Structures are given as structure tokens and as C-alpha cells.
mmCIF file of C-alpha atoms in Angstrom:
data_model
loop_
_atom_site.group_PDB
_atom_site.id
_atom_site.type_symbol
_atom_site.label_atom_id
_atom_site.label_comp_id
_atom_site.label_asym_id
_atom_site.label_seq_id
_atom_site.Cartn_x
_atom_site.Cartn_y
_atom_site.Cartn_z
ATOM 1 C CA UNK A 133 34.281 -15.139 -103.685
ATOM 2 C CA UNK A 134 33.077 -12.338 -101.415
ATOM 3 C CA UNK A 135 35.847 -10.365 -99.346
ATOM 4 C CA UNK A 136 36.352 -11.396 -95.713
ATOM 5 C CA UNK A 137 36.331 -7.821 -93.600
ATOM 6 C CA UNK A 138 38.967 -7.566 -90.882
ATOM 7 C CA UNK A 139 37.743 -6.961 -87.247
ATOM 8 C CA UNK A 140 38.117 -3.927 -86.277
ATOM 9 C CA UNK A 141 37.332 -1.810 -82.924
ATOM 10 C CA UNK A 142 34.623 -0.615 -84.472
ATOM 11 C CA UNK A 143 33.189 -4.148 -84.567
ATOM 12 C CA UNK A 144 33.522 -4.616 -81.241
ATOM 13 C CA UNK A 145 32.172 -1.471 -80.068
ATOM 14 C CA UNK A 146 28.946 -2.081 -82.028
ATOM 15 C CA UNK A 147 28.743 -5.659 -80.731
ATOM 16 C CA UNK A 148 29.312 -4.132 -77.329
ATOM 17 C CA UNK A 149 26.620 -1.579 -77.790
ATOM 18 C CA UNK A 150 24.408 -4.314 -79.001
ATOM 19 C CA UNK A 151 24.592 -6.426 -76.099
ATOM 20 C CA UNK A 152 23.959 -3.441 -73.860
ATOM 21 C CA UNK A 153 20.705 -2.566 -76.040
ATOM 22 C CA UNK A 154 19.378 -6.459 -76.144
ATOM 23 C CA UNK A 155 19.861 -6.127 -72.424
ATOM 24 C CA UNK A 156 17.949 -2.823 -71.656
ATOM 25 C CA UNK A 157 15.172 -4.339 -74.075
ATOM 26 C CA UNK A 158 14.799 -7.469 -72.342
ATOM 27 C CA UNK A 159 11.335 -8.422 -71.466
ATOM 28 C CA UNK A 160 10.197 -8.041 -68.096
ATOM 29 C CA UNK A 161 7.386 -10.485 -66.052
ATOM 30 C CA UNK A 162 5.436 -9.556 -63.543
ATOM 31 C CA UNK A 163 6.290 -11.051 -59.768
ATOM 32 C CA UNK A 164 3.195 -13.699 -60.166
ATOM 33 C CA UNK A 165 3.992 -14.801 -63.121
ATOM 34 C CA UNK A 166 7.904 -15.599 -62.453
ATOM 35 C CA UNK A 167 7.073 -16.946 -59.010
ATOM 36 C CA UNK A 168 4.269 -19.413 -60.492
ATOM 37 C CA UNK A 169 6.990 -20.534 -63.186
ATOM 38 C CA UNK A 170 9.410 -20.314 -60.694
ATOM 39 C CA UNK A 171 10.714 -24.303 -60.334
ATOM 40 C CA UNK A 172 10.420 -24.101 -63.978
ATOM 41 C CA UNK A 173 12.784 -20.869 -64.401
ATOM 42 C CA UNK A 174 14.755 -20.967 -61.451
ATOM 43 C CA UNK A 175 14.823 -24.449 -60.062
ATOM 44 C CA UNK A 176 13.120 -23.428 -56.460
ATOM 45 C CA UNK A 177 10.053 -23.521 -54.760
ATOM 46 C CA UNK A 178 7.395 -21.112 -54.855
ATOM 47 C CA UNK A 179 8.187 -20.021 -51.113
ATOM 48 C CA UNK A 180 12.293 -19.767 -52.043
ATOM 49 C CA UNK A 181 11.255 -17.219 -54.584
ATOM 50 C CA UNK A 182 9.023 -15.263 -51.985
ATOM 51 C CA UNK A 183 12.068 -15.293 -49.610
ATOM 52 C CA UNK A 184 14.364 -14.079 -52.226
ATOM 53 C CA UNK A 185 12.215 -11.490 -53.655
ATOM 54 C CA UNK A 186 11.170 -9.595 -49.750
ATOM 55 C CA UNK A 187 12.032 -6.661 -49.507
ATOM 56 C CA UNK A 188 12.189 -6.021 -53.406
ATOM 57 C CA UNK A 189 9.373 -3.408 -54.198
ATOM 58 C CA UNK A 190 9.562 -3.978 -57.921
ATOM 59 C CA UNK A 191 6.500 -5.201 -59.845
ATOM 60 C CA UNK A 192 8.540 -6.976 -62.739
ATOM 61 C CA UNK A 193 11.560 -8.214 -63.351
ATOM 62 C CA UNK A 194 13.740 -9.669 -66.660
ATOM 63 C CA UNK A 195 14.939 -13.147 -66.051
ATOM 64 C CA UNK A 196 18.035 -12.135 -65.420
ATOM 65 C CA UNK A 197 17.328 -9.749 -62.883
ATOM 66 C CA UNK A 198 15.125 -12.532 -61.084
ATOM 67 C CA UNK A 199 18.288 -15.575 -60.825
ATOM 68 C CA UNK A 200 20.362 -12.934 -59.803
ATOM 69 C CA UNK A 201 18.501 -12.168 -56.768
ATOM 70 C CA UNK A 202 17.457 -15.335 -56.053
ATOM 71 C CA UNK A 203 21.507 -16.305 -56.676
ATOM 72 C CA UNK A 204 22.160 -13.703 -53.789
ATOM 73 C CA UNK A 205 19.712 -14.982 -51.213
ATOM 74 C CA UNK A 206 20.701 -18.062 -52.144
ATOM 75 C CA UNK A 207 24.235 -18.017 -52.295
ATOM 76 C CA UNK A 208 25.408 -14.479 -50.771
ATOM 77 C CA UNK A 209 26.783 -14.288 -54.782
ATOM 78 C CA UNK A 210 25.557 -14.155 -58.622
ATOM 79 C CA UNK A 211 27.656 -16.555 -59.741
ATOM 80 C CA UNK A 212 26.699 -19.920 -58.565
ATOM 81 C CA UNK A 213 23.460 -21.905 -59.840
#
């Protein structure tokens, strides 16, 4: 029977530094693709994602980046939705 390893803080710095990787590597879309997809991906029209994204000069986004600023015009928040 193989040996079950205790966590340690070492684990959890590594798993730390792994999500922070995963999340710097994420793949980023370009504007007109997300807002094509965007009732798919985000659950809002086509002209909710143009209001959300004015004023945002980026060309591409990650997914996450995109619901969160569509959360904020939304919602004034990132939490909801």
C-alpha cells in the first residue's frame, strides 16, 4: 500500500502558485468573438456586451475578465450573475 504524504505548506504554496499560473495563462478572445458568443457565454445580448465593454480599449479578453466587467456594468459588483 503506497504511503499517504501529509499536507504541508509547501503544498499549498505550490497549489497557490498554480492557480496564479493557470490564471496568467488563460486564453484570451478577441472583442468580436466574445460579443458574437456573448448570450452563449454571458447570458446577454449582443448590445449589453457593447455597453459593458465602452470605454474598455482592450482588444481581448479571458472569460473571466469579460463576466467581470459585464458583472460591474451590470450589477455595480463581480459577484452576482
Amino acid at each position: 500500500m503506497p504511503a499517504v504524504k501529509k499536507a504541508t505548506s509547501n503544498t499549498n504554496e505550490a497549489s497557490a502558485e498554480e492557480q496564479i499560473k493557470s490564471f496568467v495563462n488563460e486564453q484570451k478572445f478577441s472583442r468580436d468573438k466574445l460579443r458574437s458568443n456573448s448570450m452563449k457565454l454571458f447570458g446577454v445580448t449582443q448590445s449589453t456586451f457593447d455597453g459593458a465593454m465602452h470605454g474598455h480599449k482592450e482588444k481581448e479578453f479571458t472569460l473571466k475578465e469579460a463576466k467581470a466587467i459585464i458583472n460591474v456594468w451590470l450589477y455595480g459588483k463581480e459577484g452576482k450573475k
